Coordinates of C-alpha atoms and ligand atoms in Angstrom, one line a residue:
X1 CA 22.7 -21.6 -3.8
X2 CA 20.0 -19.2 -2.8
X3 CA 16.6 -20.0 -4.3
X4 CA 13.9 -17.5 -5.0
X5 CA 11.4 -19.8 -3.4
X6 CA 13.4 -19.7 -0.1
X7 CA 13.4 -15.9 -0.2
X8 CA 9.6 -16.0 -0.5
X9 CA 9.3 -18.5 2.3
X10 CA 11.6 -16.6 4.8
X11 CA 9.7 -13.4 4.0
X12 CA 6.4 -15.1 4.9
X13 CA 7.9 -16.2 8.2
X14 CA 9.1 -12.6 8.8
X15 CA 12.8 -13.5 8.9
X16 CA 14.3 -10.2 7.9
X17 CA 18.0 -11.2 8.4
X18 CA 17.6 -14.4 6.3
X19 CA 15.7 -12.5 3.6
X20 CA 18.5 -9.9 3.4
X21 CA 21.2 -12.5 3.3
X22 CA 19.5 -14.6 0.7
X23 CA 18.8 -11.6 -1.5
X24 CA 22.5 -10.6 -1.3
X25 CA 23.5 -14.2 -2.1
X26 CA 21.1 -14.4 -5.0
X27 CA 22.6 -11.2 -6.5
X28 CA 26.1 -12.5 -6.1
X29 CA 25.1 -15.7 -7.9
X30 CA 23.8 -13.6 -10.8
X31 CA 20.1 -13.8 -10.3
X32 CA 18.0 -11.2 -12.1
X33 CA 17.0 -8.5 -9.6
X34 CA 13.6 -8.2 -11.1
X35 CA 13.0 -12.0 -10.7
X36 CA 14.1 -11.7 -7.0
X37 CA 11.7 -8.8 -6.6
X38 CA 8.7 -10.3 -8.4
X39 CA 9.0 -14.1 -7.7
X40 CA 10.6 -13.8 -4.3
X41 CA 9.7 -10.6 -2.3
X42 CA 6.4 -9.6 -3.9
X43 CA 5.2 -13.1 -4.4
X44 CA 5.8 -13.8 -0.6
X45 CA 4.0 -10.6 0.3
X46 CA 1.0 -11.6 -1.9
X47 CA 0.8 -14.9 0.0
X48 CA 0.7 -13.0 3.3
X49 CA -1.9 -10.6 2.0
X50 CA -4.2 -13.5 0.9
X51 CA -3.7 -15.2 4.3
X52 CA -4.5 -11.9 6.1
X53 CA -7.7 -11.5 4.1
X54 CA -8.7 -15.0 5.0
X55 CA -7.9 -14.5 8.7
X56 CA -5.2 -17.1 8.6
X57 CA -2.6 -14.6 9.8
X58 CA -3.0 -11.3 11.7
X59 CA -1.6 -7.8 12.0
X60 CA 1.7 -8.8 13.8
X61 CA 2.5 -11.4 11.2
X62 CA 1.9 -8.9 8.4
X63 CA 4.1 -6.3 10.1
X64 CA 7.0 -8.7 10.4
X65 CA 6.6 -9.9 6.9
X66 CA 6.6 -6.3 5.7
X67 CA 9.8 -5.6 7.7
X68 CA 11.4 -8.6 6.0
X69 CA 10.3 -7.4 2.6
X70 CA 11.8 -4.0 3.3
X71 CA 15.1 -5.6 4.3
X72 CA 15.2 -7.4 0.9
X73 CA 14.1 -4.3 -1.0
X74 CA 16.9 -2.2 0.6
X75 CA 19.5 -4.6 -0.8
X76 CA 17.8 -4.8 -4.2
X77 CA 17.0 -1.1 -4.7
X78 CA 20.4 0.0 -6.1
X79 CA 20.3 -2.8 -8.6
X80 CA 16.8 -2.1 -9.7
X81 CA 17.6 1.6 -10.1
X82 CA 20.6 0.6 -12.3
X83 CA 18.3 -1.4 -14.7
X84 CA 15.5 1.2 -14.5
X85 CA 12.8 -1.0 -13.0
X86 CA 9.5 0.9 -13.2
X87 CA 6.9 0.5 -10.4
X88 CA 3.4 -0.7 -11.3
X89 CA 2.2 2.7 -10.3
X90 CA 2.6 5.4 -7.7
X91 CA 0.3 6.1 -4.7
X92 CA -0.1 8.7 -2.1
X93 CA -1.7 7.5 1.1
X94 CA -2.7 9.1 4.3
X95 CA -5.2 9.2 7.1
X96 CA -7.6 12.1 6.6
X97 CA -7.6 15.4 8.5
X98 CA -8.5 15.2 12.1
X99 CA -7.8 11.5 12.3
X100 CA -4.7 10.1 14.0
X101 CA -5.3 6.3 13.5
X102 CA -2.6 4.9 11.4
X103 CA -2.3 1.1 12.0
X104 CA -4.7 0.2 9.1
X105 CA -3.2 2.9 6.9
X106 CA 0.3 1.5 7.4
X107 CA -0.9 -2.0 6.5
X108 CA -2.4 -0.7 3.3
X109 CA 0.8 1.1 2.5
X110 CA 2.8 -2.0 3.0
X111 CA 0.5 -4.1 0.9
X112 CA 0.6 -1.6 -1.9
X113 CA 4.5 -1.7 -1.7
X114 CA 4.2 -5.5 -1.7
X115 CA 2.1 -5.3 -4.9
X116 CA 4.8 -3.3 -6.7
X117 CA 3.7 0.3 -6.1
X118 CA 5.9 3.3 -5.2
X119 CA 4.2 4.5 -2.1
X120 CA 4.3 8.0 -0.6
X121 CA 3.0 7.9 2.9
X122 CA 1.8 11.3 4.0
X123 CA 1.1 10.1 7.6
X124 CA -2.0 11.1 9.6
X125 CA -4.1 14.2 9.9
X126 CA -3.6 14.9 6.2
X127 CA -5.7 17.8 4.7
X128 CA -7.1 18.0 1.2
X129 CA -4.4 20.5 0.0
X130 CA -1.6 18.1 1.1
X131 CA -3.2 15.1 -0.6
X132 CA -3.6 16.9 -3.8
X133 CA -0.3 18.7 -3.8
X134 CA 1.6 15.5 -3.0
X135 CA -0.3 13.5 -5.6
X136 CA 0.7 16.2 -8.2
X137 CA 4.3 16.3 -7.1
X138 CA 4.9 12.6 -7.1
X139 CA 2.9 11.9 -10.3
X140 CA 0.7 9.6 -8.4
X141 CA -1.9 7.3 -10.1
X142 CA -3.7 6.7 -6.8
X143 CA -4.9 8.8 -3.9
X144 CA -5.6 6.5 -1.0
X145 CA -7.4 7.7 2.1
X146 CA -8.1 6.1 5.4
X147 CA -10.5 7.2 8.1
X148 CA -11.4 5.5 11.4
X149 CA -13.7 8.1 12.9
X150 CA -17.2 8.8 11.8
X151 CA -16.5 12.4 12.4
X152 CA -13.6 12.4 9.9
X153 CA -15.3 10.5 7.1
X154 CA -16.6 13.7 5.5
X155 CA -13.0 14.9 5.1
X156 CA -12.6 12.3 2.4
X157 CA -15.3 14.1 0.4
X158 CA -13.4 17.4 0.8
X159 CA -10.5 15.9 -1.1
X160 CA -12.7 14.7 -3.9
X161 CA -14.6 18.0 -4.1
X162 CA -11.3 19.9 -4.3
X163 CA -10.0 17.5 -7.0
X164 CA -13.2 18.3 -8.9
X165 CA -13.0 22.0 -8.5
X166 CA -9.4 22.0 -9.7
X167 CA -10.3 19.9 -12.7
X168 CA -8.0 17.1 -11.5
X169 CA -10.6 14.4 -10.6
X170 CA -10.1 12.3 -13.7
X171 CA -6.4 12.2 -13.3
X172 CA -6.5 10.0 -10.2
X173 CA -7.9 6.8 -9.0
X174 CA -9.4 7.5 -5.6
X175 CA -9.5 4.7 -3.1
X176 CA -10.9 4.9 0.4
X177 CA -11.2 2.6 3.4
X178 CA -11.3 2.2 7.2
X179 CA -13.6 0.7 9.7
X180 CA -16.6 3.0 9.3
X181 CA -16.4 3.2 5.5
X182 CA -18.5 1.2 3.1
X183 CA -19.4 1.0 -0.5
X184 CA -22.5 3.2 -0.2
X185 CA -20.4 6.0 1.3
X186 CA -17.8 5.6 -1.4
X187 CA -20.5 6.0 -4.1
X188 CA -22.1 8.9 -2.2
X189 CA -18.8 11.0 -2.2
X190 CA -17.7 9.9 -5.6
X191 CA -14.6 7.8 -4.7
X192 CA -13.6 5.1 -7.3
X193 CA -13.2 2.2 -4.9
X194 CA -13.9 1.2 -1.3
X195 CA -12.1 -1.9 -0.2
X196 CA -12.5 -3.5 3.2
X197 CA -8.9 -4.5 3.9
X198 CA -5.3 -3.9 3.0
X199 CA -4.8 -7.0 0.8
X200 CA -8.0 -6.3 -1.2
X201 CA -6.9 -2.7 -1.6
X202 CA -3.6 -3.7 -3.1
X203 CA -5.3 -6.2 -5.4
X204 CA -7.9 -3.7 -6.6
X205 CA -5.3 -1.0 -7.0
X206 CA -3.1 -3.1 -9.2
X207 CA -5.9 -4.1 -11.4
X208 CA -7.3 -0.6 -11.6
X209 CA -3.9 0.9 -12.7
X210 CA -3.1 -1.9 -15.2
X211 CA -6.7 -1.6 -16.7
X212 CA -6.2 2.2 -17.0
X213 CA -2.9 1.7 -18.8
X214 CA -4.2 -0.8 -21.3
Ligands
B1M1 CO1 -9.5 5.1 18.4 N1 -11.3 4.9 18.0 N2 -9.8 6.9 19.1 N3 -7.6 5.1 19.0 N4 -9.5 3.3 18.1 C1 -11.7 3.7 17.3 C2 -11.7 3.8 15.8 C3 -13.2 3.5 17.9 C4 -14.1 2.6 16.9 C5 -13.1 2.8 19.3 C6 -14.5 2.7 19.9 O1 -15.1 3.6 20.4 N5 -15.0 1.5 19.9 C7 -13.7 4.9 18.1 C8 -14.4 5.6 16.9 C9 -15.9 5.7 17.1 C10 -16.5 6.4 15.9 O2 -16.0 7.2 15.2 N6 -17.7 6.0 15.7 C11 -12.4 5.6 18.4 C12 -12.3 6.9 19.1 C13 -13.6 7.5 19.5 C14 -11.0 7.5 19.3 C15 -10.8 8.8 20.0 C16 -11.8 10.0 19.7 C17 -10.8 8.5 21.6 C18 -10.7 9.8 22.4 O3 -9.7 10.4 22.5 N7 -11.8 10.1 23.1 C19 -9.4 9.2 19.6 C20 -9.3 10.0 18.3 C21 -8.0 10.5 18.0 C22 -8.0 11.1 16.6 O4 -7.8 10.3 15.7 N8 -8.1 12.4 16.5 C23 -8.8 7.8 19.4 C24 -7.5 7.5 19.6 C25 -6.9 6.2 19.5 C26 -5.5 5.8 19.8 C27 -4.5 7.0 19.5 C28 -5.5 5.5 21.3 C29 -5.3 4.5 19.0 C30 -4.7 4.7 17.6 C31 -3.2 4.4 17.5 C32 -2.7 4.4 16.1 O5 -3.5 4.2 15.1 N9 -1.5 4.7 16.0 C33 -6.7 4.1 18.8 C34 -7.1 2.8 18.4 C35 -6.0 1.7 18.4 C36 -8.4 2.4 18.1 C37 -9.0 1.0 17.8 C38 -9.1 0.3 19.2 C39 -8.3 0.1 16.8 C40 -8.0 0.7 15.5 C41 -7.0 -0.1 14.7 O6 -5.8 0.2 14.6 N10 -7.5 -1.3 14.2 C42 -10.5 1.4 17.2 C43 -11.5 0.3 17.5 C44 -11.7 -0.7 16.4 O7 -11.5 -0.4 15.3 N11 -12.1 -1.8 16.8 C45 -10.6 2.8 17.6 C46 -6.6 -2.3 13.5 C47 -6.5 -1.9 12.1 C48 -5.6 -2.9 11.4 O8 -7.8 -1.8 11.5 O9 -7.6 0.7 11.0 O10 -9.8 -0.6 10.6 P1 -8.3 -0.6 10.6 O11 -7.7 -1.0 9.2 C49 -8.3 -2.1 8.5 C50 -9.4 -1.7 7.5 O12 -10.3 -0.8 8.0 C51 -8.7 -1.4 6.2 O13 -7.5 -2.2 6.2 C52 -7.2 -2.6 7.6 C53 -7.1 -4.1 7.6 O14 -6.5 -4.7 6.6 N12 -8.4 -0.1 5.9 C54 -8.4 0.3 4.6 C55 -7.9 1.0 6.6 N13 -7.7 2.0 5.9 C56 -7.9 1.7 4.6 C57 -7.8 2.4 3.4 C58 -8.1 1.7 2.2 C59 -8.6 0.4 2.2 C60 -8.7 -0.3 3.4 O15 -8.0 2.3 0.9 C61 -7.2 3.4 0.8

């Protein structure tokens, strides 16, 4: 019999094939898809996120764990859709205009998925219009921006300025990050949160969305 704990453990080891097989087995045995998602896949990803934050695991381990999570989610998705499972929230994420660095942004996207968000990854070199248009279209709660170049940091402000001029600023929680970003910069441009790493971003995002809903 497949246990939810085993799913979490195999996910943490990045064993995508095992995770997929165990999720299939758990479903056949009648386990609740939401329990498999929350107690197995998302719980496993949270452990990896915490270890990543504490420098106990590094980028490659996070990437393989995320691949294992995706393998499990692919099996679960049709079942979750049948029972109408709602995500914690919706996020658009991208690297800002002029900036092609995407490794950190991809990690943030994976951690957000791992925290239960529906994530719309807009890629790199994303301009203000695209961020806002996609946030509107996907009914996002969060706009998440990454920048790795000091020369592209100001493009984060353009997104916030455009949100303000369109009267949409209060509709979204704006989160920013990337190696040259800090708290002072976030305050200066009017972002809601700066977080230093992907795991903290997912934690803060979850709390911010749940607080807003309550
Ligand atoms: Co470039 N690059 N790069 N580069 N590159 C840096 C950023 C640089 C610091 C290297 C250096 O000079 N020491 C420097 C920037 C200097 C500056 O602006 N002051 C630099 C430069 C100059 C350039 C080019 C201009 C070089 C050139 O062509 N002359 C060029 C620019 C291209 C462009 O973007 N237009 C360029 C190109 C490239 C590559 C294409 C070769 C490659 C990118 C490949 C890719 O991303 N697919 C690359 C790389 C790999 C780097 C370094 C070496 C590594 C970046 C990285 O992936 N780190 C980088 C040096 C460095 O940072 N040490 C460098 C690992 C990643 C996990 O960390 O992205 O910081 P990071 O993400 C972290 C956190 O920042 C945070 O979470 C992650 C960890 O959990 N985080 C968020 C990120 N986004 C977040 C969003 C959040 C919250 C947290 O909320 C929404």
